[in-house]
Coordinates of C-alpha atoms and ligand atoms in Angstrom, one line a residue:
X68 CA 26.1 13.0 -17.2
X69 CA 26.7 16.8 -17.0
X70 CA 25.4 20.1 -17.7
X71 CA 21.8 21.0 -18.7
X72 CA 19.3 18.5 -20.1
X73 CA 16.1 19.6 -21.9
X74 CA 13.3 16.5 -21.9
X75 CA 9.4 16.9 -21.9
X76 CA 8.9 15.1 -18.7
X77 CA 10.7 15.2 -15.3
X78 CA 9.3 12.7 -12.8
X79 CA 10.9 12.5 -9.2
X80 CA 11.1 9.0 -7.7
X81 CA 11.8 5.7 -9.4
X82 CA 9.1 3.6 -7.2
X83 CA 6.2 2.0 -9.0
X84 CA 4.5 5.5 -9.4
X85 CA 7.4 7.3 -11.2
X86 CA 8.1 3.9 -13.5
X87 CA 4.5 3.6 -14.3
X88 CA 3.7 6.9 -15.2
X89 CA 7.7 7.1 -17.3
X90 CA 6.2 3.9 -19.2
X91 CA 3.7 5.2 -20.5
X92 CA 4.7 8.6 -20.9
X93 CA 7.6 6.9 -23.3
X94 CA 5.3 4.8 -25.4
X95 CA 3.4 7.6 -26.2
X96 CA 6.9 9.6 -28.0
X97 CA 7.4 11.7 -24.7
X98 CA 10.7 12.1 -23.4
X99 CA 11.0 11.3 -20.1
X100 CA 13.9 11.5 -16.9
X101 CA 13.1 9.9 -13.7
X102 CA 15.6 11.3 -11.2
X103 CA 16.1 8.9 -8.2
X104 CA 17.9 9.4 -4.8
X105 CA 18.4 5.6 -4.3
X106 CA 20.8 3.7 -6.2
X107 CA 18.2 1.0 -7.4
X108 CA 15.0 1.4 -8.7
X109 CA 11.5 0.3 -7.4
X110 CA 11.2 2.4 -4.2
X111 CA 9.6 0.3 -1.5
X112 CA 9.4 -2.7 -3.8
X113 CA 12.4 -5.5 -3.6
X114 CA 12.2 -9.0 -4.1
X115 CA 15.5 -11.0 -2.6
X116 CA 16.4 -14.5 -3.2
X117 CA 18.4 -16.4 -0.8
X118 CA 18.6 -19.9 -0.2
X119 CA 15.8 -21.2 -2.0
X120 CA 12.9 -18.5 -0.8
X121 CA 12.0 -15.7 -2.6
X122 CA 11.8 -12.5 0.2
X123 CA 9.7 -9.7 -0.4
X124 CA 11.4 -6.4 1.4
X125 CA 7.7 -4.2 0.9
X126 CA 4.6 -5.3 -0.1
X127 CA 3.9 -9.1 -0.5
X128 CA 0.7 -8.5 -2.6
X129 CA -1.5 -6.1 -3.8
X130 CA -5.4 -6.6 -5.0
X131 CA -6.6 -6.4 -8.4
X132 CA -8.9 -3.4 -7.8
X133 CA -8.7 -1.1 -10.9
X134 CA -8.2 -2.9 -14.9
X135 CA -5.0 -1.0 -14.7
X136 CA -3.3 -3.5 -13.1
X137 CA -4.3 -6.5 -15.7
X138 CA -3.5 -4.0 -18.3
X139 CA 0.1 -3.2 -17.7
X140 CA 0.8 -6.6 -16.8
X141 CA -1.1 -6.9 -20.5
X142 CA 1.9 -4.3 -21.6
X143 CA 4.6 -5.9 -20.1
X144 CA 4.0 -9.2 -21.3
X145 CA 7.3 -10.7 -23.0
X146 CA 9.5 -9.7 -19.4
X147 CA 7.0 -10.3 -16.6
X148 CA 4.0 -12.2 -15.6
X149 CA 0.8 -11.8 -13.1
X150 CA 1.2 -14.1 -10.4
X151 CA -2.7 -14.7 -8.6
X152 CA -2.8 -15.9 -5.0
X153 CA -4.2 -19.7 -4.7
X154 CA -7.6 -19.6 -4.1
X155 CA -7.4 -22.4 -2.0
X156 CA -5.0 -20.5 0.6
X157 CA -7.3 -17.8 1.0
X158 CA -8.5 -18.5 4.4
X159 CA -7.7 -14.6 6.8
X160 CA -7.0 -15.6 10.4
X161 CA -8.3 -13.4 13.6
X162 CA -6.1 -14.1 16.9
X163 CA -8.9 -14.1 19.8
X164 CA -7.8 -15.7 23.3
X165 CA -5.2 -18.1 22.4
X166 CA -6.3 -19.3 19.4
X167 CA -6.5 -18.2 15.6
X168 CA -10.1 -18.2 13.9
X169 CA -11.2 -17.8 10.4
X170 CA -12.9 -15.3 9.3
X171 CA -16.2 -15.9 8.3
X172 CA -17.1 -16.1 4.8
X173 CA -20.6 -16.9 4.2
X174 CA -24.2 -17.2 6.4
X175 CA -23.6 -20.6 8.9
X176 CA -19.6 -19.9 9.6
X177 CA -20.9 -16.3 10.4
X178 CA -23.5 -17.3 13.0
X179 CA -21.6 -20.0 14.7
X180 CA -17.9 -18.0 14.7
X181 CA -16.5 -17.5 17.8
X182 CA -15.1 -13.4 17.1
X183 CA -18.6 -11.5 16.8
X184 CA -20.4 -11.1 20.0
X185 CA -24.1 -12.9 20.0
X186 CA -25.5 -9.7 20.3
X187 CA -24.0 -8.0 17.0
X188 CA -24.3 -11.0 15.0
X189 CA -28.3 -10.0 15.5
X190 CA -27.3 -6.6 15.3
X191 CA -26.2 -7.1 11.5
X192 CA -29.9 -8.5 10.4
X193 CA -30.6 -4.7 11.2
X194 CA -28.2 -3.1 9.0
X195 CA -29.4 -2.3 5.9
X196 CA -32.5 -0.6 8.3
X197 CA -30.0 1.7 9.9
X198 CA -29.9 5.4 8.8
X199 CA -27.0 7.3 6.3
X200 CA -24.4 8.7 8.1
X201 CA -24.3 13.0 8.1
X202 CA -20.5 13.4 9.4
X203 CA -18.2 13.5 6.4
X204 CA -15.7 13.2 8.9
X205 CA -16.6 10.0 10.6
X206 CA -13.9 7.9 11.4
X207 CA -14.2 4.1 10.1
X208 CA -14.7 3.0 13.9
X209 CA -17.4 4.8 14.6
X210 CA -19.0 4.0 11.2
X211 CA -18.4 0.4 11.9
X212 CA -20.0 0.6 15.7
X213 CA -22.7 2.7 14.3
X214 CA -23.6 -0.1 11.8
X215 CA -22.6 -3.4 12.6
X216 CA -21.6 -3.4 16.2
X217 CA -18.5 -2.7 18.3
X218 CA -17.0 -6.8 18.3
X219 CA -17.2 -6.1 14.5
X220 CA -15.0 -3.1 14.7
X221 CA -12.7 -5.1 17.3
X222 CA -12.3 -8.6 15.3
X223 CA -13.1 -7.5 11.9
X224 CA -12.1 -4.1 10.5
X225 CA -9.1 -2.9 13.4
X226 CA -7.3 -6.2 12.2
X227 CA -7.8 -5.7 8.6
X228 CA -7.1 -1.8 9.4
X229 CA -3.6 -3.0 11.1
X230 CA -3.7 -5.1 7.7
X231 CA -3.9 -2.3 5.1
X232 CA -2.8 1.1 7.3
X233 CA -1.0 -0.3 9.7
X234 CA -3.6 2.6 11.7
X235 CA -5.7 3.0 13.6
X236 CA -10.0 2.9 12.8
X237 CA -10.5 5.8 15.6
X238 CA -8.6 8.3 13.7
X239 CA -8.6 7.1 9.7
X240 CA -11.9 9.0 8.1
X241 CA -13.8 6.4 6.5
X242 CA -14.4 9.0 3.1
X243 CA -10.4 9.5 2.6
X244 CA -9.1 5.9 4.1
X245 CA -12.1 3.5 2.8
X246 CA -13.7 5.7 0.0
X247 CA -15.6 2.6 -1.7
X248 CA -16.9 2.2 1.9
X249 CA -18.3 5.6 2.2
X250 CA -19.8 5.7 -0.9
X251 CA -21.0 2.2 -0.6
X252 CA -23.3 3.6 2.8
X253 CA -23.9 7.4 0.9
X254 CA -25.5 5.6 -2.3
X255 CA -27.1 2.7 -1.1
X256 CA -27.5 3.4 2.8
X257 CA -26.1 -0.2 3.5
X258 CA -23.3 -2.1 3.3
X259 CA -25.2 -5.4 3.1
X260 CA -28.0 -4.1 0.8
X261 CA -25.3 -1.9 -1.1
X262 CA -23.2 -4.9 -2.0
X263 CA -26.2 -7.0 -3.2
X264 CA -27.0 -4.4 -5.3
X265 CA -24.1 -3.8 -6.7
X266 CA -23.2 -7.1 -7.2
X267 CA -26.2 -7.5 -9.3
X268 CA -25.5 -4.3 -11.6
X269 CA -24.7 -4.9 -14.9
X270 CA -20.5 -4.3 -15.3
X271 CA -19.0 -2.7 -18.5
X272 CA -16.1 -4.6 -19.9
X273 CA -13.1 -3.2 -19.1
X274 CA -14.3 -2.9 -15.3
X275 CA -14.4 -6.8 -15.2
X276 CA -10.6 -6.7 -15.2
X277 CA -10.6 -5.6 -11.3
X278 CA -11.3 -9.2 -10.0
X279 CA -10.4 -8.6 -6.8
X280 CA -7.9 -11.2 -6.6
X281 CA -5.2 -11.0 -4.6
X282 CA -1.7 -10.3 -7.3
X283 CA 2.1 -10.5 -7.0
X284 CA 4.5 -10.6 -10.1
X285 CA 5.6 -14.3 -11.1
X286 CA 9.3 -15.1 -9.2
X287 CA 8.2 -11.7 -7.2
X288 CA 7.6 -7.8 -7.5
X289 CA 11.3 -7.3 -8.5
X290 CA 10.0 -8.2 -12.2
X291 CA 7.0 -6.4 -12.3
X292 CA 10.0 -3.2 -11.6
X293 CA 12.9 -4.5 -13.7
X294 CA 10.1 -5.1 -16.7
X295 CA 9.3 -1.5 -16.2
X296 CA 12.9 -0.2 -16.1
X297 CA 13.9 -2.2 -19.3
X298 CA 10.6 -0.8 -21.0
X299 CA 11.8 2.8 -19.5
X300 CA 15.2 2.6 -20.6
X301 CA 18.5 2.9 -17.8
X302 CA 19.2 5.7 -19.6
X303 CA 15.7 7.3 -18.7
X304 CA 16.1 6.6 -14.6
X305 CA 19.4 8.5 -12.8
X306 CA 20.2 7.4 -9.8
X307 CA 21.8 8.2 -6.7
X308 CA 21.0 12.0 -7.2
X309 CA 20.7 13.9 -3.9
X310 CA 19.7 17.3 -3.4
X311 CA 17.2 17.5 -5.5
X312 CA 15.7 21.0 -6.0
X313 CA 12.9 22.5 -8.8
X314 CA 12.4 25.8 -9.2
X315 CA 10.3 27.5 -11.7
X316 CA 11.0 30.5 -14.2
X317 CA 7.9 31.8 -16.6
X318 CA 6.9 28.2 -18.0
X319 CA 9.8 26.1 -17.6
X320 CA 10.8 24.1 -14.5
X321 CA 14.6 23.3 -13.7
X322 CA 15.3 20.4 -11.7
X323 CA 19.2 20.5 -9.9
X324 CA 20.7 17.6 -8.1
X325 CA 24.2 15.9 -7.9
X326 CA 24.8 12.9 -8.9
X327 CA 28.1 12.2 -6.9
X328 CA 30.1 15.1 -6.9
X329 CA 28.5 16.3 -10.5
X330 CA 26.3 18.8 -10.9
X331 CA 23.3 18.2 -13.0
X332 CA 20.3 20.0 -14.5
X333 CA 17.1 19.1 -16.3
X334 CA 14.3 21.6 -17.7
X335 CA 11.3 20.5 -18.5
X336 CA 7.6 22.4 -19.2
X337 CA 6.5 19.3 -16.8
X338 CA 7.6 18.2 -13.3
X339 CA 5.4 15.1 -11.5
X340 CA 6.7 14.2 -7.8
X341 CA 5.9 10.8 -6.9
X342 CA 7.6 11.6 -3.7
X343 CA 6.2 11.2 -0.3
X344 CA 4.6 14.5 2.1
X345 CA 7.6 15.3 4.4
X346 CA 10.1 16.1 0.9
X347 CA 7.5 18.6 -0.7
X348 CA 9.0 21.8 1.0
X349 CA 13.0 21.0 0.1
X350 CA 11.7 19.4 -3.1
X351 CA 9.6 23.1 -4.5
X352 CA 11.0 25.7 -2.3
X353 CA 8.5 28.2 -4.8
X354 CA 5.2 26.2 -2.8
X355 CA 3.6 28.4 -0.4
X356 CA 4.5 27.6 2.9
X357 CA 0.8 27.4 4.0
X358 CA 0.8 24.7 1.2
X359 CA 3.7 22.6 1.8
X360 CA 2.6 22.5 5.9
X361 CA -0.7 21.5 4.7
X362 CA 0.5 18.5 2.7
X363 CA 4.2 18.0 5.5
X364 CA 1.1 17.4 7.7
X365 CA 0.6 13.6 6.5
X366 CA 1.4 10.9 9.2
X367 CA 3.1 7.7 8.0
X368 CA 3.2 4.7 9.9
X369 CA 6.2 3.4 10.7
X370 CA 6.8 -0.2 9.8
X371 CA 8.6 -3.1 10.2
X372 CA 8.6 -5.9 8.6
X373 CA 10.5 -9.5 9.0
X374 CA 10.9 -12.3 7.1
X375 CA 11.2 -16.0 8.1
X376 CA 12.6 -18.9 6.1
X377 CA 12.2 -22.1 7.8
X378 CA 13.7 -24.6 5.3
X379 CA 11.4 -27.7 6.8
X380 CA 8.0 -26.3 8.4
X381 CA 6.9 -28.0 11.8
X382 CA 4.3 -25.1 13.3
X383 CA 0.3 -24.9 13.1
X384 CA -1.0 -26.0 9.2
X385 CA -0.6 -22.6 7.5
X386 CA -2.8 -22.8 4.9
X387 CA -4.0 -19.5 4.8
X388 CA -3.3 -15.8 3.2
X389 CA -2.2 -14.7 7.1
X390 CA -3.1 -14.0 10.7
X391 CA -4.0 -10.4 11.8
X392 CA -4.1 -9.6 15.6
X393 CA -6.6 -7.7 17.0
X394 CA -5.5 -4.5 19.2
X395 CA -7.5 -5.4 21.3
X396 CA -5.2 -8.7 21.9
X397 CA -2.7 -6.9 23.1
X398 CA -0.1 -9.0 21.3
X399 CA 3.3 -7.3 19.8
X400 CA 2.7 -8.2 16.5
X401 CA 0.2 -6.3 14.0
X402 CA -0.1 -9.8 12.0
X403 CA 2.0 -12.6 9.9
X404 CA 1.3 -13.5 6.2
X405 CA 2.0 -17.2 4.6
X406 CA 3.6 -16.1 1.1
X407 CA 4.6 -19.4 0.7
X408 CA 1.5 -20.8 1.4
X409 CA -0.6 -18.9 -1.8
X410 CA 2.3 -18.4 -4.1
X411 CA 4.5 -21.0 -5.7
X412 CA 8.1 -21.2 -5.5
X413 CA 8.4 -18.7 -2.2
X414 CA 9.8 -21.5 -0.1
X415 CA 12.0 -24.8 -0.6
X416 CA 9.4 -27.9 -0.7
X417 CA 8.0 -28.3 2.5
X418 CA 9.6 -25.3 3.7
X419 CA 7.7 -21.5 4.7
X420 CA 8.1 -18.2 4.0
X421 CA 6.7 -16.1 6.6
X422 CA 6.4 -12.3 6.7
X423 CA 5.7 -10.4 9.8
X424 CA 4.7 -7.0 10.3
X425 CA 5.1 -4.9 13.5
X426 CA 5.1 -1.2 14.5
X427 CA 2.0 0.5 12.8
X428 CA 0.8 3.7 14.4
X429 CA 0.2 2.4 17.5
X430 CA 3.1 1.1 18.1
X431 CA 6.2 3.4 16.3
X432 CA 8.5 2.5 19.7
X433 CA 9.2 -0.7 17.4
X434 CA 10.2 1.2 15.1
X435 CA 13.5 2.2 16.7
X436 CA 13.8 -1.3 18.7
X437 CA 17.9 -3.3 18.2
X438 CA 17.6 -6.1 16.0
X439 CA 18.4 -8.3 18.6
X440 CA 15.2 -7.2 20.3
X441 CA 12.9 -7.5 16.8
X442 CA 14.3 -10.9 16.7
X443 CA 13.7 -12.0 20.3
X444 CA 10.3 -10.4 19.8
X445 CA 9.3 -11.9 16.6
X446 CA 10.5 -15.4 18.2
X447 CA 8.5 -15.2 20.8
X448 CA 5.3 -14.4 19.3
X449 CA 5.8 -16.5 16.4
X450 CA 6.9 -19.6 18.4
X451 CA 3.8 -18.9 20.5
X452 CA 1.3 -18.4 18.5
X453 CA 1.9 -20.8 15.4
X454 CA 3.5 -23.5 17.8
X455 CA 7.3 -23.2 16.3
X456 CA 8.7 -22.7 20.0
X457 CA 12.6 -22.7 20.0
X458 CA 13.0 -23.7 16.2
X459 CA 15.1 -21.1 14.3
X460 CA 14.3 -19.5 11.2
X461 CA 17.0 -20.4 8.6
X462 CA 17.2 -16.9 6.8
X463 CA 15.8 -14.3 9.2
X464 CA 15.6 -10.5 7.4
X465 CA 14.9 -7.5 8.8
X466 CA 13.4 -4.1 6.8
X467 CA 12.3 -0.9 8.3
X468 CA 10.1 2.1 6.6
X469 CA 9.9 5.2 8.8
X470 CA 7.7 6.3 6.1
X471 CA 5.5 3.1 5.1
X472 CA 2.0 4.0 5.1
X473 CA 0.3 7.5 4.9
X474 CA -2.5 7.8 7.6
X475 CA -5.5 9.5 5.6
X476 CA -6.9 11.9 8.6
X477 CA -8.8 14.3 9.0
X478 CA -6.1 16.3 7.8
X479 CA -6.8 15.0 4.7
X480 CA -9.5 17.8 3.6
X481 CA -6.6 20.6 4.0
X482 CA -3.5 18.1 2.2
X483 CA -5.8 17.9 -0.9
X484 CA -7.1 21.1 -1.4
X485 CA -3.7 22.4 -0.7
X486 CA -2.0 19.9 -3.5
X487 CA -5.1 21.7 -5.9
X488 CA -4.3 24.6 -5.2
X489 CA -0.8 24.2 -6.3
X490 CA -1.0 22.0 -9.1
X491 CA -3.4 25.3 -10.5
X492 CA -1.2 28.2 -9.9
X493 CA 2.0 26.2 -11.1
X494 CA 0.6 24.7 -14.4
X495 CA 2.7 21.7 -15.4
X496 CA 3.6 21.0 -12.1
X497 CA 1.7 17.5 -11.2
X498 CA 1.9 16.5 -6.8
X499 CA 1.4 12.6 -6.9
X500 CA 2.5 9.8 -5.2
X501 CA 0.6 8.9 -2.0
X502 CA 0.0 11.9 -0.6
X503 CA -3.4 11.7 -2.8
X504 CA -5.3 8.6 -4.3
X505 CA -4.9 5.9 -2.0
X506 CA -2.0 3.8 -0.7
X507 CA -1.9 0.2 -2.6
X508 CA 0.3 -1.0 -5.4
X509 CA -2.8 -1.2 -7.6
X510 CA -3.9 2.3 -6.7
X511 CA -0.3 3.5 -7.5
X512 CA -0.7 1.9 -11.2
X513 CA -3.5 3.8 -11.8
X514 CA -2.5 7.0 -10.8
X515 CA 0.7 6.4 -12.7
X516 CA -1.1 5.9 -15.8
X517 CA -3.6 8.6 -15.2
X518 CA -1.0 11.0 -14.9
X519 CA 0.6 9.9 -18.2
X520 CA -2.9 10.2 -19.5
X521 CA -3.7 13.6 -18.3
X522 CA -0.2 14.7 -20.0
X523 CA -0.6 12.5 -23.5
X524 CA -4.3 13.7 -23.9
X525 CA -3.7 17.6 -23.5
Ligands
FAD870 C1 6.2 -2.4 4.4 C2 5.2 -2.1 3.3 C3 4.2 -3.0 3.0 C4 3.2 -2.7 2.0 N1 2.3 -3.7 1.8 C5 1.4 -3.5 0.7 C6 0.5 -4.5 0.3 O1 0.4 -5.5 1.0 N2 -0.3 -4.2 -0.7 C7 -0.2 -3.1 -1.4 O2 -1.0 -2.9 -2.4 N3 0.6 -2.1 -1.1 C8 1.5 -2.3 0.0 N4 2.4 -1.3 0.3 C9 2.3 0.0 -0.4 C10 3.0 -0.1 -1.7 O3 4.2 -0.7 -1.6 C11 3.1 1.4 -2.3 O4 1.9 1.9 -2.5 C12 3.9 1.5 -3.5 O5 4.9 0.6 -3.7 C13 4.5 3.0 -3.5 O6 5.0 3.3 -4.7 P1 5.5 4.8 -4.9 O7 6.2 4.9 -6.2 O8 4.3 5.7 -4.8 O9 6.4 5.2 -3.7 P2 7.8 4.7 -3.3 O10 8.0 3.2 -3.5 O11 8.0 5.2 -1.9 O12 8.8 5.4 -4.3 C14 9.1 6.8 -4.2 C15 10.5 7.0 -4.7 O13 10.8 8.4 -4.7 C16 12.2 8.5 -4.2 N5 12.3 9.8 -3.6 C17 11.6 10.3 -2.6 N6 12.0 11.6 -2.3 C18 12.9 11.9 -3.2 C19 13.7 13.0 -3.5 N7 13.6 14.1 -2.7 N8 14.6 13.0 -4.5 C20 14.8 11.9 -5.2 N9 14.0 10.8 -5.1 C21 13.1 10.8 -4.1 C22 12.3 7.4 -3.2 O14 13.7 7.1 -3.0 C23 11.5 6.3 -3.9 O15 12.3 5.4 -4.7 C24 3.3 -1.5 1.3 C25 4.3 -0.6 1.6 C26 5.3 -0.9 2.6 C27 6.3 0.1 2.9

């Protein structure tokens, strides 16, 4: 490809975001280009296959939260297929001591588990009593102390924080980071009450698509992308272009990049990044600087992530979704989930597929650690604490993301008004991607397709 390309639609990034919103973009008769830097699509998403498991390189799951998600699994139909988590595996384990407990689902497993301390577990009866929050800048720890009790924010929501964020609950506002949360307290004034009530509100339709279950693609996330790209088109995604640049004369953007050694160009009346905070500024040199520091301002957690393929399993019964340690543990690693436990074919028979996840905010040094020391690390604390001592992994990966998880901070307030304030004095320019609208798959899908939206419908 050479010289200069005219198409409706320019969308930076080829992770689910950029192929989402390119899907349906197409469908609807717009022409669309997705210019990538990688040479594969799907971003953060990979599935790998070797030696009977089936390896996920990002995210292992995401939750059904918004229709979206049923819906473009609804779309994709003839190439790809929702995979739900067992039901029966969906047990979450908290590491407390030296031993992992469930968490407690339900009235008599909540009174008689071991994580909650005696005194918040009569704490809680008090909670829909206790008043609204004022600060809209309360982080989700002291929200959670100020409702529930501090061994709540300890062995609940910091391990389900470490979960999701890989952050930290002291520093994550609860209004950016949990918004159902906040909104849950501001409209009902209790979580407890506020669920009961909710629950008991009549649902429209469509809404009764976000079940809540826990989703992969069937055979792994890889189809839920290659559907996409064959519904896109390989002619619609270019790859391996670097130097990507946009700059804007009267109403038409011009996107520049190489791919190779070959210079290419693309004008468009529409431009959507999908790309992450820290590109904005080499991305739209035109931005305001006071815009582009506002939104290079994001933190991302560093992660790391490794996967472990033990062809016959001989540890603890793993059962379960995962384990999440507690900070307050003091262990190395943030937590470990059991793919092959609730999806099918992620392991040989009577083998396991585990995934662990280290770093986080609170721990970036892992970020930068030798493999050798990931892998003496991960031994350890895997042999330890699910009782696999000196037994080998058969396939051992290792994947790092310097740029894995936006942090939604109080910084949050300035990134957002500064991404509106652009997106209104360069019309046609769209700033997407996780620097707004939440951080899961599922949200990503609906911000994809309400981008498309915005475009078809104007
Ligand atoms: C380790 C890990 C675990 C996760 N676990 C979960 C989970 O359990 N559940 C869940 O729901 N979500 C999870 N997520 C989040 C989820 O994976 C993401 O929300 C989603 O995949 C992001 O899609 P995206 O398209 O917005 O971004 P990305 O996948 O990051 O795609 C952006 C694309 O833009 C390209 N790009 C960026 N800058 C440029 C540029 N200047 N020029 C050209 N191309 C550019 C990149 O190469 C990339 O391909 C996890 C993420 C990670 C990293």
């Amino acid at each position: 490809m050479e010289g200069n390309i005219n198409t409706n639609v320019v969308i930076i990034g080829a992770g689910l975001t950029g192929l989402v919103a390119a899907h349906y973009l197409l469908k609807s008769g717009f022409s669309v280009k997705i210019v990538e830097r990688n040479n594969r699509p799907g971003g953060v998403i990979q599935t790998i296959k070797e030696q009977g498991f089936t390896i996920e390189a990002g995210p292992n799951t995401g939750v059904v939260s918004h229709p979206e998600i049923v819906e473009l699994f609804e779309d994709l139909k003839d190439d790809c297929t929702i995979d739900i988590a067992n039901p029966e595996a969906k047990k979450r384990l908290i590491w407390k001591g030296e031993a992992w407990h469930a968490l407690p689902s339900g009235l008599l497993p909540a009174v008689k588990t071991p994580l909650f301390s005696l005194g918040d577990k009569f704490r809680i009866l008090g909670e829909p009593f206790r008043k609204r929050g004022t600060n809209p800048d309360e982080s989700i720890a002291d929200l959670v102390v100020r409702r529930m009790g501090r061994s709540y924010l300890n062995y609940a929501v910091d391990p389900f924080i470490s979960g999701i964020y890989a952050g930290d609950p002291t520093t994550l506002v609860t209004r950016f980071a949990l918004p159902k949360l906040y909104t849950l307290e501001q409209t009902y004034g209790s979580f407890v009450g506020g669920m009961i009530k909710k629950g008991s509100e009549p649902k429209e339709e469509r809404s009764k698509k976000a079940t809540r279950e826990v989703f992969s693609a069937k055979g792994g996330l890889q189809y839920l992308i290659d559907a996409l790209v064959k519904s896109i088109g390989n002619e619609n995604i270019l790859l391996n272009c670097k130097d990507v640049v946009v700059s804007k004369n009267d109403k038409i953007f011009s996107t520049t990049f190489l791919m190779g050694s070959i210079p290419v160009g693309l004008t468009s009346e529409k431009v959507i990044s999908t790309a992450g905070g820290s590109e904005i500024d080499a991305l739209f040199p035109f931005i305001g600087q006071e815009q582009s520091k506002a939104i290079k301002q994001l933190e991302y957690a560093k992660v790391v992530q490794v996967a472990l393929g033990y062809q016959q399993w001989k540890g603890i019964s793993i059962n379960a979704f995962g384990g999440l340690v507690p900070s307050i543990e003091k262990r190395k690693i943030l937590g470990v989930l059991f793919p092959s436990s609730f999806f099918e074919n992620r392991a040989p028979e009577g083998g396991a597929l585990l995934s662990v996840f280290l770093g986080g905010i609170k721990h970036s040094e892992f970020y930068s650690l030798k493999d050798e020391e990931i892998i003496s690390l991960v031994e350890d604390e895997i042999g330890e604490m699910l009782k696999i001592k000196g037994i080998k992994a058969d396939v051992l990966k290792i994947f790092r993301y310097q740029y894995a998880i936006p942090q939604y901070t109080k910084t949050s307030e300035q990134r957002l008004e500064a991404v509106g304030f652009v997106q209104k004095n360069y019309p046609g320019l769209i700033l997407a991607g996780n620097i707004r609208d939440g951080i899961g798959m599922g949200d990503r899908i609906k911000q994809g397709r309400a981008i498309a939206e915005e475009i078809i419908n104007k």
